[in-house]
């Protein structure tokens, strides 16, 4: 169409996913989590989750992403919407070492597959490694060190990536998690075809649901806080 610019491949790849939509829905369902909070998003991608939290009254916005395109896209979106935000390029906790936040959110790549680009997305936006936990575990391990007093986290967590293992890992750091909401997301055929076979075999009929050529999976939105703090 004349006069209409197509988004660059990088911007198109950064489009919000069904996972992002589920996380946004939970964030919006309880604005008191965000109002007045210093917020951090690990893996901020397009910047849209930070924009949602800015609109709900967060007092400061901080984002981290490993990809240069994500940094540019996030800064552009937040600037366009008139929000001040610091967005850092770097590996997970490194850019915010020694800092603490009231609310930390993340929609990390944690699909169990090797490192491939899928449907126009870089492997850093899709793959969680063979067991899906390559980024999830370091995130959970570092979380307590970045919680302010009464700090909380909201994250996406595939049901087929060993929720109990996450619970045990957090317990070692004095944290507890509970599932706020479970949603069903569509999983593209090219992604299912790359899924670690042992996990696919174990989870089909449990957290993975196949209807002819169409595959859906259960995804949890999980809240994490200091043990005993969930209300």
Coordinates of C-alpha atoms in Angstrom, one line a residue:
X1 CA 0.0 0.0 0.0
X2 CA 1.6 3.3 -1.0
X3 CA 2.8 5.5 1.8
X4 CA 2.6 2.7 4.4
X5 CA 6.0 1.4 5.6
X6 CA 6.3 -2.2 6.5
X7 CA 8.0 -2.8 9.9
X8 CA 11.6 -4.1 9.7
X9 CA 12.1 -7.8 10.3
X10 CA 13.5 -7.0 13.8
X11 CA 10.4 -5.0 14.8
X12 CA 8.1 -7.6 13.4
X13 CA 9.9 -10.3 15.4
X14 CA 9.4 -8.3 18.5
X15 CA 5.7 -8.3 18.2
X16 CA 3.9 -9.1 21.5
X17 CA 3.0 -12.8 21.9
X18 CA 0.1 -14.6 23.5
X19 CA 2.4 -15.0 26.5
X20 CA 2.8 -11.2 26.7
X21 CA -0.9 -10.7 26.4
X22 CA -1.6 -13.1 29.4
X23 CA 1.1 -11.3 31.5
X24 CA -0.4 -7.9 30.6
X25 CA -3.9 -9.2 31.6
X26 CA -2.8 -10.3 35.0
X27 CA -0.8 -7.0 35.6
X28 CA -3.9 -5.0 34.6
X29 CA -6.2 -7.1 36.8
X30 CA -4.6 -5.8 40.0
X31 CA -3.2 -2.2 39.4
X32 CA -2.3 -1.9 43.1
X33 CA 0.7 -4.2 42.4
X34 CA 2.1 -1.5 40.1
X35 CA 0.9 1.8 41.5
X36 CA 3.9 3.6 43.1
X37 CA 6.3 0.7 42.3
X38 CA 9.8 0.7 41.0
X39 CA 9.5 -1.8 38.3
X40 CA 12.0 -3.9 36.3
X41 CA 11.4 -6.1 33.3
X42 CA 14.0 -8.7 32.4
X43 CA 13.7 -9.4 28.6
X44 CA 11.8 -6.2 27.9
X45 CA 11.5 -6.9 24.1
X46 CA 9.1 -4.4 22.5
X47 CA 8.7 -2.4 25.7
X48 CA 4.9 -2.8 25.8
X49 CA 4.8 -4.4 29.3
X50 CA 6.8 -1.5 30.6
X51 CA 4.3 0.9 28.9
X52 CA 1.4 -0.9 30.5
X53 CA 3.0 -0.5 34.0
X54 CA 3.8 3.1 33.3
X55 CA 0.1 3.6 32.5
X56 CA -0.8 2.0 35.8
X57 CA 1.3 4.4 37.9
X58 CA 4.7 2.8 38.2
X59 CA 7.1 5.5 39.6
X60 CA 10.2 4.3 37.7
X61 CA 10.7 2.0 34.7
X62 CA 13.8 -0.2 34.1
X63 CA 14.2 -2.8 31.3
X64 CA 16.9 -5.2 30.3
X65 CA 17.3 -7.1 27.1
X66 CA 20.2 -8.8 25.4
X67 CA 19.3 -7.7 21.9
X68 CA 20.2 -4.3 20.4
X69 CA 17.0 -4.2 18.4
X70 CA 14.9 -4.7 21.5
X71 CA 16.6 -1.8 23.2
X72 CA 15.9 0.6 20.3
X73 CA 12.3 -0.6 19.9
X74 CA 11.5 -0.3 23.6
X75 CA 13.1 3.1 23.9
X76 CA 11.2 4.3 20.8
X77 CA 7.8 3.0 22.1
X78 CA 8.2 4.4 25.6
X79 CA 9.5 7.8 24.3
X80 CA 6.6 8.0 21.9
X81 CA 4.1 7.4 24.8
X82 CA 5.9 10.1 26.9
X83 CA 7.3 7.7 29.5
X84 CA 10.8 8.1 31.0
X85 CA 12.5 4.7 31.2
X86 CA 16.0 3.3 31.5
X87 CA 16.6 0.4 29.2
X88 CA 19.8 -1.5 29.3
X89 CA 21.4 -3.9 26.9
X90 CA 23.0 -6.8 28.7
X91 CA 22.7 -10.2 30.1
X92 CA 19.9 -10.6 32.6
X93 CA 20.9 -9.3 36.1
X94 CA 24.3 -7.8 35.1
X95 CA 23.0 -4.3 34.1
X96 CA 21.1 -4.0 37.4
X97 CA 23.7 -5.5 39.8
X98 CA 23.2 -4.3 43.4
X99 CA 19.8 -2.7 42.6
X100 CA 16.4 -3.7 44.1
X101 CA 12.9 -3.3 42.8
X102 CA 9.3 -3.5 44.1
X103 CA 8.0 -5.4 41.1
X104 CA 10.0 -7.5 38.6
X105 CA 8.3 -9.0 35.6
X106 CA 9.6 -11.4 32.9
X107 CA 8.4 -13.3 29.9
X108 CA 11.6 -15.2 29.3
X109 CA 12.2 -17.7 26.4
X110 CA 11.7 -21.0 28.1
X111 CA 10.5 -23.3 25.4
X112 CA 12.4 -26.6 25.5
X113 CA 14.3 -26.7 22.2
X114 CA 17.7 -26.1 20.9
X115 CA 18.7 -22.7 19.6
X116 CA 16.9 -22.0 16.4
X117 CA 15.0 -19.1 14.9
X118 CA 11.3 -19.8 14.7
X119 CA 8.7 -17.8 12.8
X120 CA 10.9 -14.8 12.4
X121 CA 12.1 -14.7 16.0
X122 CA 15.7 -15.0 17.0
X123 CA 16.6 -17.9 19.2
X124 CA 17.0 -15.5 22.1
X125 CA 13.3 -14.7 21.8
X126 CA 12.2 -18.4 21.5
X127 CA 14.5 -21.0 22.9
X128 CA 15.1 -21.9 26.5
X129 CA 17.6 -24.7 25.7
X130 CA 17.0 -28.4 25.7
X131 CA 15.1 -28.5 29.0
X132 CA 13.6 -25.0 28.7
X133 CA 15.4 -23.7 31.8
X134 CA 18.6 -22.1 30.4
X135 CA 17.3 -18.6 31.3
X136 CA 14.6 -19.5 33.7
X137 CA 16.9 -20.9 36.4
X138 CA 19.4 -18.0 36.5
X139 CA 16.5 -15.6 36.7
X140 CA 14.9 -17.5 39.6
X141 CA 18.4 -17.8 41.3
X142 CA 19.0 -14.1 41.2
X143 CA 15.5 -12.9 42.1
X144 CA 15.8 -12.6 45.8
X145 CA 18.9 -10.3 45.5
X146 CA 16.8 -7.8 43.5
X147 CA 13.7 -7.7 45.7
X148 CA 13.1 -4.5 47.7
X149 CA 11.2 -4.9 50.9
X150 CA 7.8 -6.6 50.0
X151 CA 9.1 -7.1 46.5
X152 CA 7.2 -9.4 44.1
X153 CA 7.6 -10.9 40.7
X154 CA 5.2 -11.8 38.0
X155 CA 6.4 -14.2 35.2
X156 CA 5.2 -16.5 32.5
X157 CA 5.9 -20.2 33.1
X158 CA 5.2 -23.0 30.7
X159 CA 3.3 -25.8 32.5
X160 CA 5.5 -28.3 30.7
X161 CA 8.8 -26.9 32.1
X162 CA 8.7 -28.5 35.6
X163 CA 6.8 -26.1 37.8
X164 CA 7.8 -28.1 40.9
X165 CA 11.5 -27.7 40.1
X166 CA 11.0 -23.9 40.1
X167 CA 9.1 -24.1 43.4
X168 CA 12.0 -26.0 45.0
X169 CA 14.6 -23.7 43.6
X170 CA 12.8 -20.6 44.9
X171 CA 12.3 -22.3 48.3
X172 CA 16.1 -22.5 48.7
X173 CA 16.2 -18.7 48.5
X174 CA 13.4 -18.1 50.9
X175 CA 10.8 -17.4 48.2
X176 CA 7.5 -19.0 47.3
X177 CA 5.4 -19.0 44.2
X178 CA 1.8 -19.4 43.4
X179 CA -0.1 -19.7 40.1
X180 CA -2.2 -16.6 39.5
X181 CA -3.7 -17.7 36.2
X182 CA -3.5 -20.5 33.6
X183 CA -4.1 -19.8 30.0
X184 CA -4.1 -21.8 26.8
X185 CA -1.8 -20.7 24.0
X186 CA -1.5 -21.9 20.5
X187 CA 1.9 -23.5 19.6
X188 CA 3.0 -23.2 16.0
X189 CA 3.8 -26.5 14.2
X190 CA 7.3 -25.4 13.5
X191 CA 7.9 -24.9 17.2
X192 CA 6.3 -28.2 18.2
X193 CA 8.5 -29.9 15.6
X194 CA 11.6 -28.5 17.4
X195 CA 10.5 -29.3 20.9
X196 CA 12.7 -31.6 23.0
X197 CA 11.1 -35.1 22.2
X198 CA 11.3 -36.4 25.8
X199 CA 9.3 -33.4 27.1
X200 CA 6.8 -33.5 24.3
X201 CA 6.2 -37.2 24.8
X202 CA 5.8 -36.8 28.6
X203 CA 3.4 -33.8 28.3
X204 CA 1.1 -34.6 25.4
X205 CA -2.3 -35.1 26.9
X206 CA -1.3 -33.4 30.1
X207 CA -0.2 -29.8 29.5
X208 CA 0.0 -30.1 25.7
X209 CA -3.2 -30.6 23.8
X210 CA -3.4 -31.7 20.2
X211 CA -6.5 -31.4 18.0
X212 CA -5.6 -32.6 14.5
X213 CA -2.9 -30.3 13.3
X214 CA -3.6 -27.7 16.0
X215 CA -1.6 -27.7 19.2
X216 CA -2.2 -25.8 22.4
X217 CA -0.3 -25.7 25.7
X218 CA -1.0 -24.6 29.3
X219 CA 0.9 -21.5 30.4
X220 CA 0.9 -20.2 33.9
X221 CA 1.3 -16.6 35.2
X222 CA 3.1 -17.1 38.4
X223 CA 3.6 -14.6 41.3
X224 CA 6.7 -14.9 43.4
X225 CA 7.3 -13.3 46.8
X226 CA 9.1 -13.9 50.1
X227 CA 7.7 -17.1 51.6
X228 CA 4.7 -16.3 53.7
X229 CA 4.1 -12.9 52.0
X230 CA 1.4 -14.0 49.6
X231 CA -2.0 -12.6 50.5

